[in-house]
PDB file of C-alpha atoms and ligand atoms in Angstrom:
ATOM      1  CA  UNK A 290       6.529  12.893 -14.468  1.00  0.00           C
ATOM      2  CA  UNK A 291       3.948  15.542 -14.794  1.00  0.00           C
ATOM      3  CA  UNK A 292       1.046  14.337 -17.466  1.00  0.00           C
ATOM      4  CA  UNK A 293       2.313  11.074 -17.992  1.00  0.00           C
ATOM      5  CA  UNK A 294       0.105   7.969 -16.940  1.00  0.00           C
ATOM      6  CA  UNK A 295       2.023   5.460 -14.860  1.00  0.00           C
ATOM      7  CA  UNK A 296       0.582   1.983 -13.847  1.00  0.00           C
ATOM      8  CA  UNK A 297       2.307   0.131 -11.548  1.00  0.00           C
ATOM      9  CA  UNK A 298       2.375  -3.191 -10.632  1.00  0.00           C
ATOM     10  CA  UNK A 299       3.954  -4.694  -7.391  1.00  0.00           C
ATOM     11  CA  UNK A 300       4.013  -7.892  -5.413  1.00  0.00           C
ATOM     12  CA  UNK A 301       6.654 -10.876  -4.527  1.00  0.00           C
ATOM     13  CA  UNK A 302       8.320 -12.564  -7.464  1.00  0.00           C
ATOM     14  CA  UNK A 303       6.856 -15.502  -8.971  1.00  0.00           C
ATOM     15  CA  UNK A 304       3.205 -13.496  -8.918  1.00  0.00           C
ATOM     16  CA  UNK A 305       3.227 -13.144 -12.507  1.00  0.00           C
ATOM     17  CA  UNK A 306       3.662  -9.518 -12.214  1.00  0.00           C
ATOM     18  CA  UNK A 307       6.496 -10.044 -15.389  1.00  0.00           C
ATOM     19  CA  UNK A 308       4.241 -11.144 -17.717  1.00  0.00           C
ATOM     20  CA  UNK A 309       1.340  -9.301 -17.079  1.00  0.00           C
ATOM     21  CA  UNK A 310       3.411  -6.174 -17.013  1.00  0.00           C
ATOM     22  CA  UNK A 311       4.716  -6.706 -20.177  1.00  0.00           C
ATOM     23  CA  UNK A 312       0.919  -7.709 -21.932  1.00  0.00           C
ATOM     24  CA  UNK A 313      -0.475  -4.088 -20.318  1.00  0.00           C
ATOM     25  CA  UNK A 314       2.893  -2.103 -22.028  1.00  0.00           C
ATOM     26  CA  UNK A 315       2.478  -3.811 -25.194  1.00  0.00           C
ATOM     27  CA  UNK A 316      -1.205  -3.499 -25.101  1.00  0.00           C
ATOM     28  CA  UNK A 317      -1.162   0.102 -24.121  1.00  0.00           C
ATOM     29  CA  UNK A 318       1.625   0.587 -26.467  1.00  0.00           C
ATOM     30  CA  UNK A 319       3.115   2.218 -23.562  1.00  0.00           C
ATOM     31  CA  UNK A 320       6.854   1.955 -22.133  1.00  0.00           C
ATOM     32  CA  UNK A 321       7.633  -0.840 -19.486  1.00  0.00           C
ATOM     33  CA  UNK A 322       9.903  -0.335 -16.689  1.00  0.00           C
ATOM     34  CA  UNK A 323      11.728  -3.747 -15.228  1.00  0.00           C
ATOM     35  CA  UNK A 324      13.193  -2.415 -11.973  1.00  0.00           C
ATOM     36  CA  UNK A 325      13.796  -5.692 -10.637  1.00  0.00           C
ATOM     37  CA  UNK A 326      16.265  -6.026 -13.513  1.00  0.00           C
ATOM     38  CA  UNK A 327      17.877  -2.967 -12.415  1.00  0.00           C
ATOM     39  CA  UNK A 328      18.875  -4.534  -9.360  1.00  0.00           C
ATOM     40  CA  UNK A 329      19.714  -8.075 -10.534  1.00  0.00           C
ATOM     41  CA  UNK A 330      22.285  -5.773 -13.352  1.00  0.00           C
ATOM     42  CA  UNK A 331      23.492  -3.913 -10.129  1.00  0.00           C
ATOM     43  CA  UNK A 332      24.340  -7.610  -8.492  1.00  0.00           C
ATOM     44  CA  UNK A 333      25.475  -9.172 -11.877  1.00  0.00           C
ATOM     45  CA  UNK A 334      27.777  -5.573 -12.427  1.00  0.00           C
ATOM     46  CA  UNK A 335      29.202  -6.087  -8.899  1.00  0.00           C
ATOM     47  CA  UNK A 336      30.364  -9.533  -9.175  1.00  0.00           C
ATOM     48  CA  UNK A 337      32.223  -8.515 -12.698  1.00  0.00           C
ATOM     49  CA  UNK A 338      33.575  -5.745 -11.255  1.00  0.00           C
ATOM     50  CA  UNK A 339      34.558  -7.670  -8.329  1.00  0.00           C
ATOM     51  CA  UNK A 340      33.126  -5.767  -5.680  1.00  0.00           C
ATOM     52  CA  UNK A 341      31.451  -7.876  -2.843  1.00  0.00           C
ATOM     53  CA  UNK A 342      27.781  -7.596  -1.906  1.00  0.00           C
ATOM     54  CA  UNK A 343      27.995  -6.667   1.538  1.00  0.00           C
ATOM     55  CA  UNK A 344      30.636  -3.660   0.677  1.00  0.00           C
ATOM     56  CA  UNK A 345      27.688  -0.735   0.687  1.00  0.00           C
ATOM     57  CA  UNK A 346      29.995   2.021   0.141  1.00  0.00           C
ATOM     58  CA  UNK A 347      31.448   0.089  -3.517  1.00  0.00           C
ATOM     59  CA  UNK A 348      27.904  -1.317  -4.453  1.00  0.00           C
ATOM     60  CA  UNK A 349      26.558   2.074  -3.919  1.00  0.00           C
ATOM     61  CA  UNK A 350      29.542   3.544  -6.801  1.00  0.00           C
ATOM     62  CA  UNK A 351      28.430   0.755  -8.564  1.00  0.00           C
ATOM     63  CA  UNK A 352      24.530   1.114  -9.097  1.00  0.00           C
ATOM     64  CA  UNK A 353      25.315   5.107  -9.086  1.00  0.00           C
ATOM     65  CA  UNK A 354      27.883   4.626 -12.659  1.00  0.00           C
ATOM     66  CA  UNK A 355      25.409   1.588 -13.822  1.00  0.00           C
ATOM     67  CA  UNK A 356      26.015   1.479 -17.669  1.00  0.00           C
ATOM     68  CA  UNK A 357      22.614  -0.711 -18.123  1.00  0.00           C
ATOM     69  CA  UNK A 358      20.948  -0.828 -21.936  1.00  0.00           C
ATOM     70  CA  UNK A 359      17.721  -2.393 -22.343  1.00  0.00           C
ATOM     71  CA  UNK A 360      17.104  -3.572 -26.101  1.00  0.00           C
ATOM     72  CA  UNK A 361      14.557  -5.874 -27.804  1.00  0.00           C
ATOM     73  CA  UNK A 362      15.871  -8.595 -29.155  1.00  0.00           C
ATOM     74  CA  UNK A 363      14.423 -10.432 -32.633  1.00  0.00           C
ATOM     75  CA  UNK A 364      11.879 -12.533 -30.879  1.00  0.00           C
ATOM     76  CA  UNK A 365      10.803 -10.008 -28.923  1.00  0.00           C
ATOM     77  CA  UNK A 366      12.341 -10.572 -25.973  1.00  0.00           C
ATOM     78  CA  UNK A 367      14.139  -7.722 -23.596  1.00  0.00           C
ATOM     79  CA  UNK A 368      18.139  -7.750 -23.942  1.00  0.00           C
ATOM     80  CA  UNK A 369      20.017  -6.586 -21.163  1.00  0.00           C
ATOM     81  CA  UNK A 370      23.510  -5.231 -21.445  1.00  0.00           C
ATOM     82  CA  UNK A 371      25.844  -4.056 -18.927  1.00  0.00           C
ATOM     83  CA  UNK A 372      29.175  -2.221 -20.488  1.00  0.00           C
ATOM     84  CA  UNK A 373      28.084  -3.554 -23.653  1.00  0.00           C
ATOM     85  CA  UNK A 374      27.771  -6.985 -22.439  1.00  0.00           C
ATOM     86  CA  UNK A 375      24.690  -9.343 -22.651  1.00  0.00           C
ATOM     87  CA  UNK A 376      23.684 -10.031 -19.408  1.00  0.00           C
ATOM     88  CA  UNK A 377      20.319 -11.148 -20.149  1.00  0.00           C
ATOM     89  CA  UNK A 378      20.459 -14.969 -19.015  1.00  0.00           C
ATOM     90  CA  UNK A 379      22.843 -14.136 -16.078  1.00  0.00           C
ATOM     91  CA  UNK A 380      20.451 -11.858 -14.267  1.00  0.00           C
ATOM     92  CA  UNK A 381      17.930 -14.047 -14.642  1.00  0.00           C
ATOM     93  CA  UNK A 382      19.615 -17.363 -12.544  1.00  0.00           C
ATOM     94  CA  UNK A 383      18.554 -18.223  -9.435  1.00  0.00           C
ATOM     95  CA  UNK A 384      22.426 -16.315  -8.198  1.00  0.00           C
ATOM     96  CA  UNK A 385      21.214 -13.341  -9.916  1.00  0.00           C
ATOM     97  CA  UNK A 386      18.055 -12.897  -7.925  1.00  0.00           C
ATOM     98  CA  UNK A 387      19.749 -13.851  -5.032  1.00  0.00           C
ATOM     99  CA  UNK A 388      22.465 -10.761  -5.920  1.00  0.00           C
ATOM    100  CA  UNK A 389      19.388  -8.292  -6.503  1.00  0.00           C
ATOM    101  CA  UNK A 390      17.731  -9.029  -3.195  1.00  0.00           C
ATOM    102  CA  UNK A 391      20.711  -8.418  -1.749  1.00  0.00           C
ATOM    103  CA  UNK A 392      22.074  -5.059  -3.207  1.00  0.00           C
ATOM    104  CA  UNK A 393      18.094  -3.493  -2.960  1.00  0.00           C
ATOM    105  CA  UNK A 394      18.308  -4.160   0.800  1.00  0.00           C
ATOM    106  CA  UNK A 395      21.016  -1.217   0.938  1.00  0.00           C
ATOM    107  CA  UNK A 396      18.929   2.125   1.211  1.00  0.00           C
ATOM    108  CA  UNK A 397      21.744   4.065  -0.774  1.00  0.00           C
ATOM    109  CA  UNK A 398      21.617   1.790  -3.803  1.00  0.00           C
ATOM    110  CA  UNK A 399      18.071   2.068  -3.630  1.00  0.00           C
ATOM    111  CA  UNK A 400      18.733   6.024  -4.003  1.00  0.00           C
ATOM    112  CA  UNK A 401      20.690   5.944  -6.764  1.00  0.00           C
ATOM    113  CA  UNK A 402      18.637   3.793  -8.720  1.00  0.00           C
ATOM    114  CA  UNK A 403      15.389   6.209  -8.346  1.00  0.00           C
ATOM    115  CA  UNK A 404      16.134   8.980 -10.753  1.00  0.00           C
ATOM    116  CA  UNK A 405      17.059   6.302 -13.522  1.00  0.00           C
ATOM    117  CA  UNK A 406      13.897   4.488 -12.842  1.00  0.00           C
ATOM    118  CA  UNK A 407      11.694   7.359 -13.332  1.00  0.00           C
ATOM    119  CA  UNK A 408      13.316   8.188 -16.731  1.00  0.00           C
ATOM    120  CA  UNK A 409      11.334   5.912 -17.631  1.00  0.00           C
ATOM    121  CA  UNK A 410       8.155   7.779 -17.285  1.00  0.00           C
ATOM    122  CA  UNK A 411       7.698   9.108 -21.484  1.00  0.00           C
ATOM    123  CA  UNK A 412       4.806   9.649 -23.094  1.00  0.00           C
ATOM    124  CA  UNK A 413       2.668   8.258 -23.825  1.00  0.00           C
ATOM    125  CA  UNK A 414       2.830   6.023 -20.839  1.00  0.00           C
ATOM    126  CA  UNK A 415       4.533   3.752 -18.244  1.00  0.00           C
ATOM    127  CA  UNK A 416       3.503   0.432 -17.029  1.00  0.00           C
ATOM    128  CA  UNK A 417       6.832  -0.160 -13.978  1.00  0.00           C
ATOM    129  CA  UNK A 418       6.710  -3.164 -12.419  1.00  0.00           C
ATOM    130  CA  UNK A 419       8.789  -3.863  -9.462  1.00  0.00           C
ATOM    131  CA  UNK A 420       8.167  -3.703  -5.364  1.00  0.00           C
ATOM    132  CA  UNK A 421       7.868  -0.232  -4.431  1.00  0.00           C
ATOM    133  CA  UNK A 422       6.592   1.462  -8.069  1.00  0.00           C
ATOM    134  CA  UNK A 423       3.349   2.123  -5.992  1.00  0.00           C
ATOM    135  CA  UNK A 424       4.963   3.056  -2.388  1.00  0.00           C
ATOM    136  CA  UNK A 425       8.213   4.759  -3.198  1.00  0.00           C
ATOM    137  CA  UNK A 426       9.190   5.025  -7.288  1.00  0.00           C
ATOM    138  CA  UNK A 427       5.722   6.490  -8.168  1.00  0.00           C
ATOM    139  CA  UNK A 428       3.291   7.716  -5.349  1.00  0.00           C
ATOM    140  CA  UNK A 429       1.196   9.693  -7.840  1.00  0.00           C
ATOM    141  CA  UNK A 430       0.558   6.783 -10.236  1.00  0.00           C
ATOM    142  CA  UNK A 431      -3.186   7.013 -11.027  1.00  0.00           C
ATOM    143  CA  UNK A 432      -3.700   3.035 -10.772  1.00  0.00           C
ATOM    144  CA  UNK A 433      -1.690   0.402  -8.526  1.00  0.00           C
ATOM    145  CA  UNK A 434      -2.084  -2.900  -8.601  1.00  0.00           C
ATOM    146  CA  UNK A 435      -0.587  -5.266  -5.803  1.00  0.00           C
ATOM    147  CA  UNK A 436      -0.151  -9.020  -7.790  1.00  0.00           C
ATOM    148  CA  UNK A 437       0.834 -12.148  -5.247  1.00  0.00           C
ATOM    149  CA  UNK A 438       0.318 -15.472  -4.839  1.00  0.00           C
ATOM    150  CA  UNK A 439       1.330 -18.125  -2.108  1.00  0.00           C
ATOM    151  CA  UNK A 440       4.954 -19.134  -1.979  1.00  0.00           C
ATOM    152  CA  UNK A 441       4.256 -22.274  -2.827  1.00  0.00           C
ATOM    153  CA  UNK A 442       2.339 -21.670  -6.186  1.00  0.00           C
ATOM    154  CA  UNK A 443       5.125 -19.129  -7.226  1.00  0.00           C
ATOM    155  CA  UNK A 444       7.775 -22.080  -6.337  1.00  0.00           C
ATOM    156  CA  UNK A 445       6.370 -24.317  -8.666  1.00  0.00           C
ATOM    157  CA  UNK A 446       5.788 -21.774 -11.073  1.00  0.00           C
ATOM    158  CA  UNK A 447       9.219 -20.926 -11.198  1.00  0.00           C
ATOM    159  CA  UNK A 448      10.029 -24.629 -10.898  1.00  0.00           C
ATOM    160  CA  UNK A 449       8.390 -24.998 -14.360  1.00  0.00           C
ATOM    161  CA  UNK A 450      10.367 -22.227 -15.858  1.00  0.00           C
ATOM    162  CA  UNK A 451      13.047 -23.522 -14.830  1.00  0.00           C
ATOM    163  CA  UNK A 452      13.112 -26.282 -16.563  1.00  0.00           C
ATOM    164  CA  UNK A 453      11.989 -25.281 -19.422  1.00  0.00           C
ATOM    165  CA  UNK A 454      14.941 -23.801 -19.867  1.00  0.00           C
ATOM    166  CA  UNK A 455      16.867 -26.454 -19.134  1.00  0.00           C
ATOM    167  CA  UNK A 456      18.241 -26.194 -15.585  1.00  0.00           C
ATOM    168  CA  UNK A 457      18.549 -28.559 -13.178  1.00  0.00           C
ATOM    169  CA  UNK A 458      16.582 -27.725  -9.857  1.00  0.00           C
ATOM    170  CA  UNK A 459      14.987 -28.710  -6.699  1.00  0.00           C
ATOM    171  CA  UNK A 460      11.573 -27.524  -5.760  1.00  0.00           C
ATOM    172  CA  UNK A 461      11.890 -27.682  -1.992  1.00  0.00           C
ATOM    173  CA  UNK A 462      15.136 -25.354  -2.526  1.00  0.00           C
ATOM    174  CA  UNK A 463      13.034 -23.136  -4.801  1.00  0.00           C
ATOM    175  CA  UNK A 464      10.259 -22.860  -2.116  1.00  0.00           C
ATOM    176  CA  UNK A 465      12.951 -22.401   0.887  1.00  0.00           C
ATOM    177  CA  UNK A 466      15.183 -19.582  -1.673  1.00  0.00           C
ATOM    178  CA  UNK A 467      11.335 -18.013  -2.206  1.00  0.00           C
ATOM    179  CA  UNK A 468      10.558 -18.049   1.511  1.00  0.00           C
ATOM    180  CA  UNK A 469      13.783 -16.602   2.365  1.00  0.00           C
ATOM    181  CA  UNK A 470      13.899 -13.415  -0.433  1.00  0.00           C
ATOM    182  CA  UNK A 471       9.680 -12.926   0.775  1.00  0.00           C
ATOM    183  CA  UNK A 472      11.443 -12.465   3.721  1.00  0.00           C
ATOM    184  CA  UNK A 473      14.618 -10.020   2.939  1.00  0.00           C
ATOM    185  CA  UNK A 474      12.147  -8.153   0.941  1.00  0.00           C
ATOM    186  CA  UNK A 475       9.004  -7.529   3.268  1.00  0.00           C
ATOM    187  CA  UNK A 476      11.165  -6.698   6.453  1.00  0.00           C
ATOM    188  CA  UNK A 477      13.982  -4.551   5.168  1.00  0.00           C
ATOM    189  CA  UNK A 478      13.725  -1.328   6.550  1.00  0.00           C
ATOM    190  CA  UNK A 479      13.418   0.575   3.213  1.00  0.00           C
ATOM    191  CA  UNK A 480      10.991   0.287   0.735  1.00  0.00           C
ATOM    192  CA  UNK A 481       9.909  -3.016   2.478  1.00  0.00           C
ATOM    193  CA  UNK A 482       7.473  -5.410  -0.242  1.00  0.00           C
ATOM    194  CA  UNK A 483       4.373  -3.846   1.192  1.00  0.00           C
ATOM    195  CA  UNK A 484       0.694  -2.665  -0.677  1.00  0.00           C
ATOM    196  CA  UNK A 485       0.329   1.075  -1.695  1.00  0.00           C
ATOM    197  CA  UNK A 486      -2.692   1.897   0.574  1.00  0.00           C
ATOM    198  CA  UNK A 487      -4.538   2.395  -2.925  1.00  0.00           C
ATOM    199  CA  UNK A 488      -3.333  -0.915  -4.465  1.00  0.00           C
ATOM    200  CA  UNK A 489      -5.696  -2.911  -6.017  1.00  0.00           C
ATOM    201  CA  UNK A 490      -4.684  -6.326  -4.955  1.00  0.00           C
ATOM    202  CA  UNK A 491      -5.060  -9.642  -6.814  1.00  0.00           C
ATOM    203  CA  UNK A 492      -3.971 -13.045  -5.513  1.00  0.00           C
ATOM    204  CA  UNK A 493      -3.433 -15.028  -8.651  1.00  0.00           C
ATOM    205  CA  UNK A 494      -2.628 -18.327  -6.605  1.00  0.00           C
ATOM    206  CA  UNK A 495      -5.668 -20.085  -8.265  1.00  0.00           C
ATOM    207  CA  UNK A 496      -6.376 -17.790 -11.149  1.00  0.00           C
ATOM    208  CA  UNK A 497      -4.612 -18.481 -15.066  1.00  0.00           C
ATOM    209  CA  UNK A 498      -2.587 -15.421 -16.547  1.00  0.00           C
ATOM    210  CA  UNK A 499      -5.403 -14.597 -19.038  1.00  0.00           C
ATOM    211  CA  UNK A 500      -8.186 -13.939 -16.321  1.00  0.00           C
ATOM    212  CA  UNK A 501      -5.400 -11.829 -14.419  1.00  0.00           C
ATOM    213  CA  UNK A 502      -4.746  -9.809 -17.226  1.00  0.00           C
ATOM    214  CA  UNK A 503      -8.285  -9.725 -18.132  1.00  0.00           C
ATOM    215  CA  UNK A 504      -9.184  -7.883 -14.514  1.00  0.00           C
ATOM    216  CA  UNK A 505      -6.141  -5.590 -14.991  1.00  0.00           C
ATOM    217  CA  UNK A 506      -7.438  -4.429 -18.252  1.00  0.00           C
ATOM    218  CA  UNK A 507     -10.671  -4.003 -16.622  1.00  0.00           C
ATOM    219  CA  UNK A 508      -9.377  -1.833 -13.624  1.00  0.00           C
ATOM    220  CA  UNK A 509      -7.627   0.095 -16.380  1.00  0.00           C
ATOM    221  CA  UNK A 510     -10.604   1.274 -18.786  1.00  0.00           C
ATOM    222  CA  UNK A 511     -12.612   1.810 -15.767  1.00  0.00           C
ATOM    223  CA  UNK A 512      -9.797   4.538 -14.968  1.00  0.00           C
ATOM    224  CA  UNK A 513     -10.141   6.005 -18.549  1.00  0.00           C
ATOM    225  CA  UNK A 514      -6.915   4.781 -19.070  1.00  0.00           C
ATOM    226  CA  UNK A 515      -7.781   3.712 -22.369  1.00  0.00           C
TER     227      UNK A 515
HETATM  228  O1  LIG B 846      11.327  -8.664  -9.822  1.00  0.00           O
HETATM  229  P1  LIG B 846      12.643  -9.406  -9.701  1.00  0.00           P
HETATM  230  O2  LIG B 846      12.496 -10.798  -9.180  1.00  0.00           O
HETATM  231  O3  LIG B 846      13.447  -9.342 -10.966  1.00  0.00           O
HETATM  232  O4  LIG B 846      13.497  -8.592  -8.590  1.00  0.00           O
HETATM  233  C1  LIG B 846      14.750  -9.031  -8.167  1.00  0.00           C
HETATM  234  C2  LIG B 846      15.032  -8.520  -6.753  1.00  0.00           C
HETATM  235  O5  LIG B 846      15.140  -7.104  -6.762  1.00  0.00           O
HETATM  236  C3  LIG B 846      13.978  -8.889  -5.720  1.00  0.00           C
HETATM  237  O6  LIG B 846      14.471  -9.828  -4.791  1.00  0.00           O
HETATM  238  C4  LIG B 846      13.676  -7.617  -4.984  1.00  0.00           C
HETATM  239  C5  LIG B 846      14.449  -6.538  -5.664  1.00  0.00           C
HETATM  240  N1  LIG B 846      13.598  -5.456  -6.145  1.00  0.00           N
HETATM  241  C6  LIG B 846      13.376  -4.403  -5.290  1.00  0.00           C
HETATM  242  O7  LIG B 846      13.828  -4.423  -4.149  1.00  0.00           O
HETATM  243  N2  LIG B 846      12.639  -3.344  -5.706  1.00  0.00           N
HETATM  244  C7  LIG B 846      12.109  -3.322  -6.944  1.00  0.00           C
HETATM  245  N3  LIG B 846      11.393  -2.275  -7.330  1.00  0.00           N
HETATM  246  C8  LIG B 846      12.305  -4.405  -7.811  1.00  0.00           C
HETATM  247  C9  LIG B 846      13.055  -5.477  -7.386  1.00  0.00           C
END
């Protein structure tokens, strides 16, 4: 990791941590690291494989051998591929997240997944957004940013995705699903959703993408960063 600039970017999903991750890589021109898709792959590889959720010891084997490609498609957008196979749309159902909450709670899958994750560190940078990037994944990172927003923003937020795409869902369940992976994910023992100590932190409950990303970019050439 020595040398190479990491930015990470934390926080619950639904924060908008996604998309302004992926504004800072292509901005930077730097790599991008989606370790939440890491872990919906692990939940999506399980259930093709057959192995169930709550086996450790199998999921573990699973995440360890995880044949995961990450591609960019024609418009731009990330492919995923497990074995070959586009996954892309499956990780990304409301199953899928359910899956990855699931498998990150285990502390060994967590373990295997680390050394893949920081492969990802290349020059000339990484922006890795995910839970932990700050706490856990990369301690040294020179600038951490903590993104939330309240449950109920991030419900309707991914209410509107949703949609957009065509599927047929209920807000209240969206909020309760939300409320209940906040939940999983900020009391599990390991690598709980919690702010690096030197986390900037920005609650983007009230604030549009654009004046997000225009902070970040300010916290970043105030670093030197570019
Ligand atoms: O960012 P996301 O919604 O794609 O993440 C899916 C799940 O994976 C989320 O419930 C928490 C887990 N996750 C994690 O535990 N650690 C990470 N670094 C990234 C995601």
């Amino acid at each position: 990791m020595g040398g190479v600039p990491v930015i990470t970017v934390d926080g619950p999903s639904g924060a908008g941590k996604g998309t302004i991750s992926h504004m800072l890589a292509e901005h930077l021109g730097w790599h991008l690291l989606d370790s939440g898709a890491l872990y919906r792959v692990t939940g999506q590889a399980c259930l093709i494989e057959g192995v169930s959720w709550d086996d450790h010891p199998a999921v573990t084997e699973v995440a360890r051998h995880l044949d995961v490609s990450f591609t960019t498609g024609a418009g731009g957008e990330i492919l995923v591929a497990y074995k070959g196979r586009d996954v892309s749309r499956a990780i990304r159902t409301e199953e899928g997240g359910r899956g990855a909450s699931t498998v990150a709670a285990i502390p060994s899958v967590r373990d295997a997944l680390l050394a893949r994750q920081r492969e990802f560190c290349r020059p000339p940078g990484l922006v890795a957004d995910g839970r932990d990037m700050g706490t856990v994944v990369f301690p040294d990172a020179p600038l951490k940013f903590f993104l939330t927003a309240s449950a109920r923003e991030r419900a309707e937020r991914r209410y509107k995705q949703l949609i957009a795409k065509g599927e047929s869902v209920s807000l209240p369940r969206l909020l309760e699903d939300i409320q209940e992976r906040d939940e999983r994910d900020s009391k599990r023992a390991v690598s709980p959703l919690v702010p690096a100590e030197d986390a900037i932190v920005i609650d983007s409950s009230a604030m549009p993408i654009p004046d997000v990303f225009e902070q970040v970019l300010l916290e970043v050439k105030q670093k030197g960063l570019i």
